[in-house]
Each structure stands twice: as structure tokens, then as C-alpha cells.
Amino acid sequence: MIGNEIILGLVAFGVVFLSAGLMLALSILRAKNPPSFRSLPAFDRLRRAVGRVVEDGSRLHVSLGRGGLVTPQGASALAGLSILRRLADLTSAGDKPPIATSGDAALALLSQATLQEAAENSGQLDYDPSAGRLTGLTPFSYAAGAIPPIRDENVSATVLMGNFGIEAALITDVANRSNTFSLASSDNLAAQAVMYATAQETLIGEELFAAGAYADSGPFHASSLTVQDILRWLAIAVMLGGALLKAAGIL
Amino acid sequence: MKLKGLFSTAVAVLCGLVVLAGYFVRLDILVNASNTLITWAILLTAFAILLGIINLLIVHVGKITRKQKGGFYSIILIFAMLATFAIGLLAPHFPPASPAFDFAFRAVQLPVEASLMALLAVTLTYASIRLPRRRLSVFSVIFIITGLLVLLGTAPLPFLGDTPLVSDTLRPTIAQVLAASGARGILIGVALGALATGLRVLFGADRPYGGK
Amino acid sequence: MADVHCPMCGKPNPEEQDSCQFCGARLKPLTGATPVDSQPIRAGEKPTKRPTSEFEKVKPADEGPIHAGEEPTRKNTGELERSLPSWLKSLRKGEEPPQAESPADASPDLNLPAESQPTPSAESSAESLDWLAGLGSAAAEDEEEVPDWMAGLRGASAPGLEPEAPTPAEPEQAQPEQDWMSRLGGEAGQPPADSPEQTVESAPDWLSRLSQEAEKPQPAETAEAPAGEPQEEPAAPEENLPDWLDALKSKSTVSEEPSPGSGNDLPDWLSGTPVAPAETDAAAAPVFTSEPPPARDAPTEVPDWLSQLQSDVRAASDAEEQAEEFEPAAGPFPADKSGEPIPDWLSRVDQTAPPAASAPALVMSDEGESPVEPSQAAFSLETPDWLSKLRPDRSAETQGSPEEEAEPENLETADLPSWVQAMRPVESVISETGPSAPDDAGATEDSGPLAGLRGVLPSNPGLGTMRKPPAYAIKLQVSDNQQRYAAHLEKMVLEEGRARGLTPARLTSNRVWRWIISIILIAAVLLPLVSGRQFTPDMKLLPSEWSNTSTVLNEFPADAPILLVFDYDPALSGELEASAAPVIDHVLFLGARLGLVSTAPTGPALAEQFLESTQPYHLETGLQYTNLGYLAGGPAGILSFATDPVAAARLTVDGDPAWETTALQGVSKLSDFAAVIILTDNADNGRIWIEQTRAFIGETPILMIISAQAEPMIRPYDDSGQIQGMVTGLVGGKTYEQSYAAPGLARRYWDSFGLGALAAEIMIAVGGVLGAIMAWRARKQAGEEA
């Protein structure tokens, strides 16, 4: 039992080390040769929505979910913060800075830091600390708190990116009723199901983590996407091999 | 990169590496260091809740002072927040305040959130009805049919109870084979994405803590 | 071949076309044959004689609005009488009431028919008091009543002119007209020889000049006509006067006021035409007589304006080669002609000087005439294609600042056809002698120096219809590119409007459908609860996992410590309580002690709520449980608790030492618990508990009571044996309740759950099919349209 734990730990460490090496190498290569991604309609529409935000002087709302940074859902929260930073840069030419709502306190603080940094980089001196908000500590209170900005603060695009549950349907539904564009993604399967039914565009599965690469956030994002593909094929091979070995009675 | 950003990036990368190493390499020094850092993270998270609540208070005070739309609800929120906060502080030391704290939860938060959940049932029903009209595709049709079959196989029919073929065959197959396998695949992909995201943070490519 | 641009649509037409091939508008005026004398008259040259016989021959035109470029029609200008300044009327009526009633007075001087209005004799002319005649006689008395600006205007209009005594009326009344007629005749080839002392007071300036030109050569004919006799045909009312004539009246009056009865105050160009101060309007009638004026010596001096006029006319004639220029005046003009031949000089005047009916064209030009550059505006004969000059930007500029509002007058004037501008000598004089007529005239002035005066400014209501419609000018000024841009803009605006228009309808529709769905679902859920009837039978197909859970629980020793994890949200408490109630009831019946913990802030309160609402019996009988409260940190908190629960949760929610309570006696680590039962609605939370406690839980079984939405993710852990039992959703709770407990919460929910789910299924199925059909139809229709 202990031996298996050690073996599993070593395998996991090897995977992490391999991934890190690949990412580092590919990021250097990608810096010279930017990759081309398959078309995702959700990101195409997000680009248009961001352009419309800048054009008509409306506001972008990014909801980061409730993924705590010390939880497994923290990865989706970090992905949301990454896309928040990129979108804040893109909309810095607009009249109004984006709003970030979150259901985790630490995530709210990080969203404030992200928006402040984006504002400083774009030369905006009047950064509003209330742009990064904690709207609730329970899923439905968070969703209820994220709804008023969509309705009251001239939001024309809502991006849900992070860890959400089924309560995300309330947010996307209000976005639809307010005739605002909604792009939703979550690492939660139940949330993905309701998002598929309620949001205008949905990212399924690991597409959430590809958002940074599609938003041109840098070579590391592109290389991390390539690493994901490599690891996915590796996982497929391992599963198929394990199934064959199991069927053969070896395992 | 500014010195502040460089310092924060170095601290974040170092802490991440220590926790990661402590998870895989069970050396006492690494495990202790990892646990210590995790404990600090927990404390910071708890303190962040307080900051978040203050942020929430500032946002709604701003809405009131700027006379924005919904300012009346902000007044109610602030009043309820301060009252609950006061009762919560008093409850451990002043026993009569404890029932008030329970009452606030059971009479306000619990029914409100349950009502939102009930509202979600209406929302999802309406969204399912609208889905073929809004996004007519093969996947949408599969989505609707699957949802109907699972619902039909889960809920009993009036006067009939279980639905033949659906309750005993289709529904378990969908939930335990198709959905479970799909969920596993998706979760593996999510895990890989989470790994890549974590590595980006460790490399300092993503710095949500600032310094970019 | 040069193209002629249509004055209506602005499109080019062949030069030989009489009417526009695009819109049918006449390109050339009906009157005006090819000028006999095609030599232009330039400034300083002697005026030439023009044939004016055609002027009398043309039929009157209707009285519709006259547009630029159209043939002018004669207007009944009698209505202009109303626009006379009150002080002028008072002069006429108050000081010379008898004369005001005279036919000659009633007949407007400008619209006098050539035949119907007899040529006034010297006496009758002197007695028939026109408003100008009255002015001439009474100007001295009204001197104090004249506003200051008019006084200044006087000085400006006739600077340096010494007021002279009025010339004797009778003998000299016709003489001035003869003088200027002789000058006009001189235009035909004789040098003008008029004396500059001659004045004109009773007739409008330009008409007076014309009449003078006509009378000078034929003093006998003018004398033959009885001035005081009633006219053969009633004169046209003065309301029909074009506004430019109206303005002319008032301005000429103003300019003449300083010199009571004297023509010395007239402008230079009129100073050479002495007119008796009591000269009636009828004095102008000879202008339109068909009798040919006798030849007379032309004045030796030609006024500048007249020289320019003739040169302009000549240039216009040469440039445009229009055979017809004006349709002669209609209406008040008698249809019958005297039959007497019109002398050549008068025929030429017909081509040059417009009849009264041609005034509307001047009205338009008056609006846009520049008071600053009358010569440039009126005599720009080098550009017969006046439409090509009309540019939208100019019209746009006119709507700018007030300072710029004077500019469009310049611009419009400059854009008028040269042959029209050539007909307006009076306008040139007006612009030189006094302020230009404002556009918004026509009402009694209630402020400023003109306060109390009405009609001082050319604003006769009857003239409003004669003004060029603004839309007409805009249409002409818009180029093809601008029209295309405007069409694009209009399309964009319309699209914007459509999008916003659809939004409320959609929202309204959504709201209605939501209400319908809500009512149906609520009715389906409430029906079993209200009726108390049981609509659905008990389950026959029991899930397989319930037996594993019950087996694990049955193996517990009595008084075993159980750890209950409340990791669900308040929103899902209904489902989780119904699922967990029979299981916990089973556990408590076995005598277990409970330790409660949660990684959600609301968990501790939910735990208390759960026990109080679902386990009242066990609470009353001495249930032993300890609420450890909230574990912060998520997975880290779970890991910390799994590693050392005593250190992770030292106190209860009440602040007491947790591990010294009865419920947790003998428990110091996670593996000391007999079982860990996790209540969660989130698969991630369940997964975290499984993964984080694996290394510390030992042989302690993990049971899960989960929401139905978490089943696909948790089931693999059950299948793989990482958890020892699982109860899923309401179905699992009902199964457990049906097997091991008395009917409780799950049974109460069961009927409502079944009916509500059935209602939702029907709505989704029907609505989905209809929506799919509609979407398919819409897509098909869109494909066909594409």
C-alpha cells in the first residue's frame, strides 16, 4: 500500500516535471512561432463583445466564481483571473473598467489587484476599488449578488469563468434577459450542463483553461495548451494500455 | 518588472514549489514546511473573508451615496450585515443572542436560498424549452432527450410509479455509464488544465498577485 | 454642347431641351425671346433699348408657388397692402383719406394692369395719393415718428444728397418717368440724358424706373390716361405683392422720408428721375401700356446699376440663349391688349425688367441676397447653371451660428439664375440703401426699433407660399454620394430602432412564459400537499447502493462515534435533508454519538437545523452530538482535520472544548470514528474528503449522502470501493426510508416530486419540439431567402 503511494507520487511528480519542461521549452518556441488554434465560436463572439464594449462605452462583467485558491477549484479561479487581466487590458480603451465579481474572499482581493494593475498599465489613474467585488459567500448568495451589476451598471457582456455550480444559471439567465452577451465556463460538470442550456456560449471541459491562449495572453498560455494536448494523449494511451493489460489479465 | 513584483513573484513561486515538493516527497522538513504554508494560507483566507465583507460593505455604501439604482436594497443589506455581525460576535459570550443568530439563518438565509433554488427549476425548464429554438443542433437535441430520459427514469409517474424500460435500464445506463464516463473524461481534461494553470503560476507566467 | 441643369432636379439636360427629361420641369422660361440686342451692356456703357412687346403678350400664369427656375407668374399683390407699415397706412389714411379711397390708391402701383390702369395724367397723378405719395407729402410731419435706425438709414441711403423741395406735381410728374424712360431708351442706343434731380416717390423704385422709362418717350400717352378715373379693371390688391416688392416699398419709403417731397434723397440710381412727390401709383401704369412710347432722347448719364443690369442681362442671354425668360404677369393684368404695338424699347424692357409677376423669383433671391455684395450676387452671369452652385454644405452652414445666417443669403443669391438676378435692380438698390429684409418678416414687430410696425419687413403671409420650399433646395443640393451616405445612415438608424424595438417584446414574451411555467410547476407540486392524496406508489425498483449503506450501518457497534460532515448549501437543504433523514435516523436508533463538522460557513447552522427538523425524537431522548463548527481552508482544512482533528477543531460552536464532550469521548484521530458520513451536494467536496482523508482514515468506512446532481462524479468512487455506501438524492432517501424507516420527509416529497417532474417533462418535450420546428422553419426560410 505504501509502496503504491510512493509509486503514484513519483509518477505524479514525473508528470508534473515533464509538463513543466515541456511548457518551458514550448513557450520559447511559441514565442517565435505563434501557434494557430482551432476556431472556437465562443471566443470569436467574446472578441466581438469586447469590441462592442469599447465601442459603445458599456461595461464588461467578469464573474470569477467561488473557487478558493487553496482548493482544487483554484485552478479555474486562476484561469478566470488570467482572462480578467487580459480583458481588462483590452477594454482599457473603453469608458468604463470591467467589473469582477467573485464568491471567494481571496479571489475578490486578487481580482482587485488584477484590475488595479491593468488600470495602472493603461494609464488610468482613477481606479475604482469597488470594481472587484465579493458578492456572497454561498453559491446562491453569490449569484444573487452578481445579478445587480448586470442589470444596473450598463453591462453589455458577461463572462463567467471559474468555479460555478448550478447557480450559474441564474446569472446567465439574467444576462439573457438583459440582452447582454454571456460566455460561461466552469470546471463543474453540473454547472456546464446548465450553462449549456442557459448561456449564449459555453466552454466545455478544459476549454476553460484555453481561454488565456485564445485571448493572446502570451506564449506561456499557448505552450500550456499544447502541453495539455500532449498530456491528454498520454492519458488516453495509459488508459487504453491499462484496459488492454487488464483485459489480458496482466494487471 | 518592478522590485515589488519581483519579490512577490519569488515568494509565490517558492511557496508553490515547497508545497508541491512536500506533497510528492514525504520528507519531514518538506512536509512540515508545506503544512506550515498551508496553515498560513488558511489563516489568510479567513482574514480575506473579513476583507471581502468590508469590500462588500464599501460597494453598497457607495451605491447609497451615489444614489445608484437599487440603493434601497443596499441599505437593507448593510443593516442586515451589521446586525448579523453583531449577533454573531455576541452569541458565544451572550447566550440569549444565540437564538437570534439561528433565527436569522433559518428565517432569512435558508428560505431565501431555497427559493432561489426553486427559481432555478423554473429557469432551467424555460431554458430547456428555449434551447432547440435558440441553438438547434444535434447536441442540443441529444441534450434535451437525455435530460428527459433521466428525469423520466428518476421521478415516479403518478399512479404508475417506475417507468418501464426507462427507470430500470435507460436511466441507470445514462447516469452510470454514459454520463459517468463522459464526466470522467471531462474531469481528466479539467485536471490537466488545472495542472497547466498551476505550472504557469509556478513559472510566474500568471501573476494574479500582481507584479506583471 | 453644354448641358443645362434642371432647376428642379439638378440633372443635366441637353441644351436644346425645353423641359427636363428627368422630371419634366421647364428648363427655360416661357417668356423672353431671343434678345434682339445680344450685345451685353457693361457698367458704364449706355443702356440699350429692349423690346418689351412680348411682355404684354404672354398669358397670365396660375398663382401657385413659384420656384426658382420656373417661369414667373403674375401675382395678386393687393394683399401686400396689409403688410404696409402702420405708420405708412396712417399716413395714407389719416392724412390723405380721400385719396386712399380713390381707385388709383386702391390699385397697387406695382400690379397695375397695363390697359386697365389708365395712365395717370399729371393732375390725377398728383391727386391720386398713393402710400408713397402720402409719405412724400407727410414725411416731414412724421419725421419724429421715424425710428432712429430709419433716420440713420436715410442718411446712409442718400448720403450727401441735399433735400430739395418737391417738384411741381402736374407738369413734372410724367417728366421724371419720361426721363428715366428716355434713359432706358437710351439703353437701346441712346445715351441717357436725365437730370439727376428727378425723383421717384410714389412708385417702387424699379417699377418707377420702368415707368419712367416708358413714360419719358411718350408723355402724351401717359397724359391721355385719366389718372383719377376708375380703372377699367379693379386693380389687384396689394396683398399680392411679392415680398421683395413689399420690402421695396417700405425701404424706398424709408429712403425717401428724409426728403419730404424731394427726390434728392433717392439713391443715386434714382436721383436722376425726378418724380412729383404726389405721384400716384398709377404713374407706373404706363410702363405696362401697350402703346409704344415715342422716341425720346436717351439720358446722357446711365446709372451704374442700370449699366450693370443690362450687361448682366446681355451676358445671361448670351450664356443661356433662352428664347423665353418670363411669363408675363397674370391675374390683375388685363388679358386684352390695347392692340397698340409696343415699342421696341419696351419689348426689350420686357426681357430685362421683370413684370410684377416675376417677383417671386426675386423673393427667393431676396432671401439669400447678400447685402454686402449685391453686384456679385445678382450679376454673376458667368454661371448660368445656378444649380451647380447650390451645395449642401452651404445650406448646412446657414443653420449654424446667427452670424452665419447672413451668409446663406449671399450664397443663395449668388446661385440664382443670372437672368433672374438681372431683373432685380431694386434689390440691389435696397441692399445698398438700407438694411436687407429679414426672412422672418410678416408680423408686427414687437421689439426693437421697429416695435409697433407691421410689415416693415417683407413678411406678407401671402408671400409665404411663394417662397422656395426648403425641401426643394435640399433635394437639389444633395449629391449622389451624399444621398448614398444618407441612405446608409438611415438604414443604420432604422436597424438600430428595429433591434431596440424587438427587445421589449421578447422580454415580455419571456416573462409571460416564465409565469406560465411557474404556475404549472407550483400547481403540480402543491397538489399532493394540499389534497393530501397519494398520487404515486412506492418504489419497486430499489437502487443497488442502498443495501451497502444499510449493511455498513448495521455493523456499527452500539454507542459508536460517527462523524457527520455537512457540506451542502442552504439552497439544496430540501433535497439533502430528505435524503439524509432516514439514514441518520437509522444511525441514531443504533445509539450512535455524533460529531458534526463542515467546510462551509453555513454548515454548522445547517447541521443544527437538520437535527431539529428531522430528528426531534432523538433530541428529546438525549441525543449526544457535538457541533465542531466550520473548518476553514477547504481541502487544506480537511487535510488538517484528517491529520489532527483535535488540533483542527478545538472548540465547539458554543465555545466549549469539543473533545471533552460526551459525544466525542475516546476520539482523538479520524480513524477513531466508526464511520464518516458526508452530506454534500458538490461532487468536488465529496472528492476532496475522499482524497484528503484516505491516508488517515484507516478502516473507517466513508458513506456519502449526495445530491442527485453529484451522482455521476461520485459513483465511480462507490464502484471502485473508495466509499462504502452511497445514498443519492430523493430517490435514495425514499428507498432507505421505504426499507428501514417509517414514512417521513421523503414520502411527503415523493408525490410532489413526481408530479412536478412530470409537468416539467411535458413542458420541455412539447416546448422543445415546437421550438425545434420553429427553428427549423426559420432556418429553412432564411436559406430560401439567401
PDB file of C-alpha atoms in Angstrom, chain B residues 23 26 35 38 42 45-46 49 92 98 102 105-106 109-110 113-114 117 121-126 128-130 132-137 144 148 151-163 167-168 171 175-176 179-180 183-184 187, chain C residues 506 510 513-514 517-518 521 533-537 539-541 569-573 602 605-606 608-609 612 630 632-633 636-637 639 654 711-713 715-716 731 750 753-755 757-758 760-761 763-765 767-768 771-772 774-776 779:
ATOM      1  CA  TYR B  23       3.129  16.554  -1.463  1.00  0.00           C
ATOM      2  CA  ARG B  26       7.442  12.912   2.072  1.00  0.00           C
ATOM      3  CA  ASN B  35       1.833  22.203   6.265  1.00  0.00           C
ATOM      4  CA  ILE B  38      -0.950  25.687   4.104  1.00  0.00           C
ATOM      5  CA  ILE B  42      -5.867  29.100   5.670  1.00  0.00           C
ATOM      6  CA  THR B  45      -8.111  33.005   3.611  1.00  0.00           C
ATOM      7  CA  ALA B  46     -10.093  33.514   6.796  1.00  0.00           C
ATOM      8  CA  ILE B  49     -13.216  36.853   4.253  1.00  0.00           C
ATOM      9  CA  PRO B  92     -20.637  32.933  22.147  1.00  0.00           C
ATOM     10  CA  SER B  98     -27.616  32.709  20.099  1.00  0.00           C
ATOM     11  CA  ASP B 102     -30.121  30.890  14.498  1.00  0.00           C
ATOM     12  CA  PHE B 105     -30.229  31.927   9.420  1.00  0.00           C
ATOM     13  CA  ARG B 106     -33.363  29.853   9.456  1.00  0.00           C
ATOM     14  CA  GLN B 109     -30.976  32.869   4.589  1.00  0.00           C
ATOM     15  CA  LEU B 110     -32.312  29.354   4.381  1.00  0.00           C
ATOM     16  CA  GLU B 113     -31.610  30.392  -0.890  1.00  0.00           C
ATOM     17  CA  ALA B 114     -34.175  27.615  -1.130  1.00  0.00           C
ATOM     18  CA  MET B 117     -33.154  27.058  -5.964  1.00  0.00           C
ATOM     19  CA  ALA B 121     -36.159  24.966 -11.554  1.00  0.00           C
ATOM     20  CA  VAL B 122     -38.286  27.406 -13.494  1.00  0.00           C
ATOM     21  CA  THR B 123     -35.261  28.894 -15.177  1.00  0.00           C
ATOM     22  CA  LEU B 124     -33.898  25.561 -16.282  1.00  0.00           C
ATOM     23  CA  THR B 125     -37.271  24.395 -17.514  1.00  0.00           C
ATOM     24  CA  TYR B 126     -37.654  27.513 -19.571  1.00  0.00           C
ATOM     25  CA  SER B 128     -34.632  23.694 -21.880  1.00  0.00           C
ATOM     26  CA  ILE B 129     -37.743  24.674 -23.772  1.00  0.00           C
ATOM     27  CA  ARG B 130     -35.923  27.516 -25.489  1.00  0.00           C
ATOM     28  CA  PRO B 132     -33.888  23.961 -29.545  1.00  0.00           C
ATOM     29  CA  ARG B 133     -35.230  27.280 -30.724  1.00  0.00           C
ATOM     30  CA  ARG B 134     -32.123  29.186 -29.771  1.00  0.00           C
ATOM     31  CA  ARG B 135     -29.492  26.673 -30.738  1.00  0.00           C
ATOM     32  CA  LEU B 136     -30.845  23.943 -32.947  1.00  0.00           C
ATOM     33  CA  SER B 137     -28.156  21.326 -33.330  1.00  0.00           C
ATOM     34  CA  ILE B 144     -32.873  17.544 -24.356  1.00  0.00           C
ATOM     35  CA  LEU B 148     -35.968  13.941 -20.433  1.00  0.00           C
ATOM     36  CA  LEU B 151     -35.909  12.835 -15.442  1.00  0.00           C
ATOM     37  CA  LEU B 152     -38.425  10.277 -16.537  1.00  0.00           C
ATOM     38  CA  GLY B 153     -36.387   7.476 -15.109  1.00  0.00           C
ATOM     39  CA  THR B 154     -35.755   9.236 -11.833  1.00  0.00           C
ATOM     40  CA  ALA B 155     -39.141  10.652 -10.946  1.00  0.00           C
ATOM     41  CA  PRO B 156     -42.081   8.363 -10.418  1.00  0.00           C
ATOM     42  CA  LEU B 157     -45.067   8.630 -12.641  1.00  0.00           C
ATOM     43  CA  PRO B 158     -48.375   9.310 -10.968  1.00  0.00           C
ATOM     44  CA  PHE B 159     -50.308   6.120 -10.357  1.00  0.00           C
ATOM     45  CA  LEU B 160     -47.663   4.133 -12.200  1.00  0.00           C
ATOM     46  CA  GLY B 161     -44.519   4.590 -10.238  1.00  0.00           C
ATOM     47  CA  ASP B 162     -41.477   3.447 -12.131  1.00  0.00           C
ATOM     48  CA  THR B 163     -41.405   3.857 -15.856  1.00  0.00           C
ATOM     49  CA  SER B 167     -36.291   3.515 -14.815  1.00  0.00           C
ATOM     50  CA  ASP B 168     -34.595   0.177 -14.800  1.00  0.00           C
ATOM     51  CA  ARG B 171     -31.745   5.880 -16.757  1.00  0.00           C
ATOM     52  CA  ALA B 175     -26.307   8.090 -15.423  1.00  0.00           C
ATOM     53  CA  GLN B 176     -23.828   5.383 -14.581  1.00  0.00           C
ATOM     54  CA  ALA B 179     -22.687  10.366 -18.020  1.00  0.00           C
ATOM     55  CA  ALA B 180     -20.100   8.880 -15.696  1.00  0.00           C
ATOM     56  CA  ALA B 183     -17.737  13.093 -16.699  1.00  0.00           C
ATOM     57  CA  ARG B 184     -14.517  11.252 -16.145  1.00  0.00           C
ATOM     58  CA  LEU B 187     -12.651  15.798 -15.325  1.00  0.00           C
TER      59      LEU B 187
ATOM     60  CA  ARG C 506     -39.025  39.445 -26.356  1.00  0.00           C
ATOM     61  CA  ASN C 510     -40.143  35.649 -21.779  1.00  0.00           C
ATOM     62  CA  TRP C 513     -43.738  32.157 -20.416  1.00  0.00           C
ATOM     63  CA  ARG C 514     -41.899  32.175 -17.148  1.00  0.00           C
ATOM     64  CA  ILE C 517     -44.136  27.675 -16.287  1.00  0.00           C
ATOM     65  CA  SER C 518     -44.009  28.805 -12.703  1.00  0.00           C
ATOM     66  CA  LEU C 521     -44.864  23.777 -11.621  1.00  0.00           C
ATOM     67  CA  ARG C 533     -53.761  12.273  -1.562  1.00  0.00           C
ATOM     68  CA  GLN C 534     -51.057   9.874  -2.589  1.00  0.00           C
ATOM     69  CA  PHE C 535     -50.584  10.028  -6.321  1.00  0.00           C
ATOM     70  CA  THR C 536     -47.513   7.851  -6.723  1.00  0.00           C
ATOM     71  CA  PRO C 537     -46.946   4.383  -5.410  1.00  0.00           C
ATOM     72  CA  MET C 539     -40.756   2.351  -5.488  1.00  0.00           C
ATOM     73  CA  LYS C 540     -40.421  -1.181  -6.727  1.00  0.00           C
ATOM     74  CA  LEU C 541     -37.001  -0.908  -8.279  1.00  0.00           C
ATOM     75  CA  ASP C 569     -25.577  24.706   0.693  1.00  0.00           C
ATOM     76  CA  PRO C 570     -28.783  26.003   2.220  1.00  0.00           C
ATOM     77  CA  ALA C 571     -30.384  26.091  -1.214  1.00  0.00           C
ATOM     78  CA  LEU C 572     -30.163  22.316  -1.501  1.00  0.00           C
ATOM     79  CA  SER C 573     -31.117  21.588   2.062  1.00  0.00           C
ATOM     80  CA  THR C 602     -23.303  27.784   6.775  1.00  0.00           C
ATOM     81  CA  ALA C 605     -26.194  26.144  11.240  1.00  0.00           C
ATOM     82  CA  LEU C 606     -27.469  23.671   8.690  1.00  0.00           C
ATOM     83  CA  GLU C 608     -28.444  22.234  13.822  1.00  0.00           C
ATOM     84  CA  GLN C 609     -31.337  22.894  11.500  1.00  0.00           C
ATOM     85  CA  GLU C 612     -34.032  19.903  14.862  1.00  0.00           C
ATOM     86  CA  TYR C 630     -16.672  25.368  10.444  1.00  0.00           C
ATOM     87  CA  ALA C 632     -11.735  26.930   7.114  1.00  0.00           C
ATOM     88  CA  GLY C 633      -9.349  26.334   4.263  1.00  0.00           C
ATOM     89  CA  ALA C 636      -6.293  22.236   3.472  1.00  0.00           C
ATOM     90  CA  GLY C 637      -8.703  22.416   6.349  1.00  0.00           C
ATOM     91  CA  LEU C 639      -6.349  17.703   5.438  1.00  0.00           C
ATOM     92  CA  ASP C 654     -20.635  27.261  21.595  1.00  0.00           C
ATOM     93  CA  GLU C 711     -24.043  11.168  -8.712  1.00  0.00           C
ATOM     94  CA  PRO C 712     -22.122  10.833 -11.985  1.00  0.00           C
ATOM     95  CA  MET C 713     -18.935  12.051 -10.327  1.00  0.00           C
ATOM     96  CA  ARG C 715     -20.458   6.932  -8.371  1.00  0.00           C
ATOM     97  CA  PRO C 716     -17.000   5.930  -9.637  1.00  0.00           C
ATOM     98  CA  VAL C 731     -34.746   8.604  -4.688  1.00  0.00           C
ATOM     99  CA  TRP C 750     -42.341  11.955  -3.285  1.00  0.00           C
ATOM    100  CA  PHE C 753     -41.525  15.374  -6.887  1.00  0.00           C
ATOM    101  CA  GLY C 754     -43.280  13.006  -9.262  1.00  0.00           C
ATOM    102  CA  LEU C 755     -45.939  15.442 -10.393  1.00  0.00           C
ATOM    103  CA  ALA C 757     -41.094  16.305 -12.714  1.00  0.00           C
ATOM    104  CA  LEU C 758     -43.857  15.067 -14.971  1.00  0.00           C
ATOM    105  CA  ALA C 760     -41.553  19.689 -16.419  1.00  0.00           C
ATOM    106  CA  GLU C 761     -41.074  16.755 -18.754  1.00  0.00           C
ATOM    107  CA  MET C 763     -43.395  21.202 -20.975  1.00  0.00           C
ATOM    108  CA  ILE C 764     -39.855  20.522 -22.076  1.00  0.00           C
ATOM    109  CA  ALA C 765     -40.939  17.897 -24.567  1.00  0.00           C
ATOM    110  CA  GLY C 767     -41.923  23.191 -25.983  1.00  0.00           C
ATOM    111  CA  GLY C 768     -38.751  21.662 -27.278  1.00  0.00           C
ATOM    112  CA  GLY C 771     -39.144  25.242 -30.702  1.00  0.00           C
ATOM    113  CA  ALA C 772     -37.215  22.857 -32.897  1.00  0.00           C
ATOM    114  CA  MET C 774     -39.896  26.808 -35.458  1.00  0.00           C
ATOM    115  CA  ALA C 775     -36.148  26.977 -35.576  1.00  0.00           C
ATOM    116  CA  TRP C 776     -36.063  24.568 -38.470  1.00  0.00           C
ATOM    117  CA  ARG C 779     -33.596  28.278 -40.867  1.00  0.00           C
TER     118      ARG C 779
END
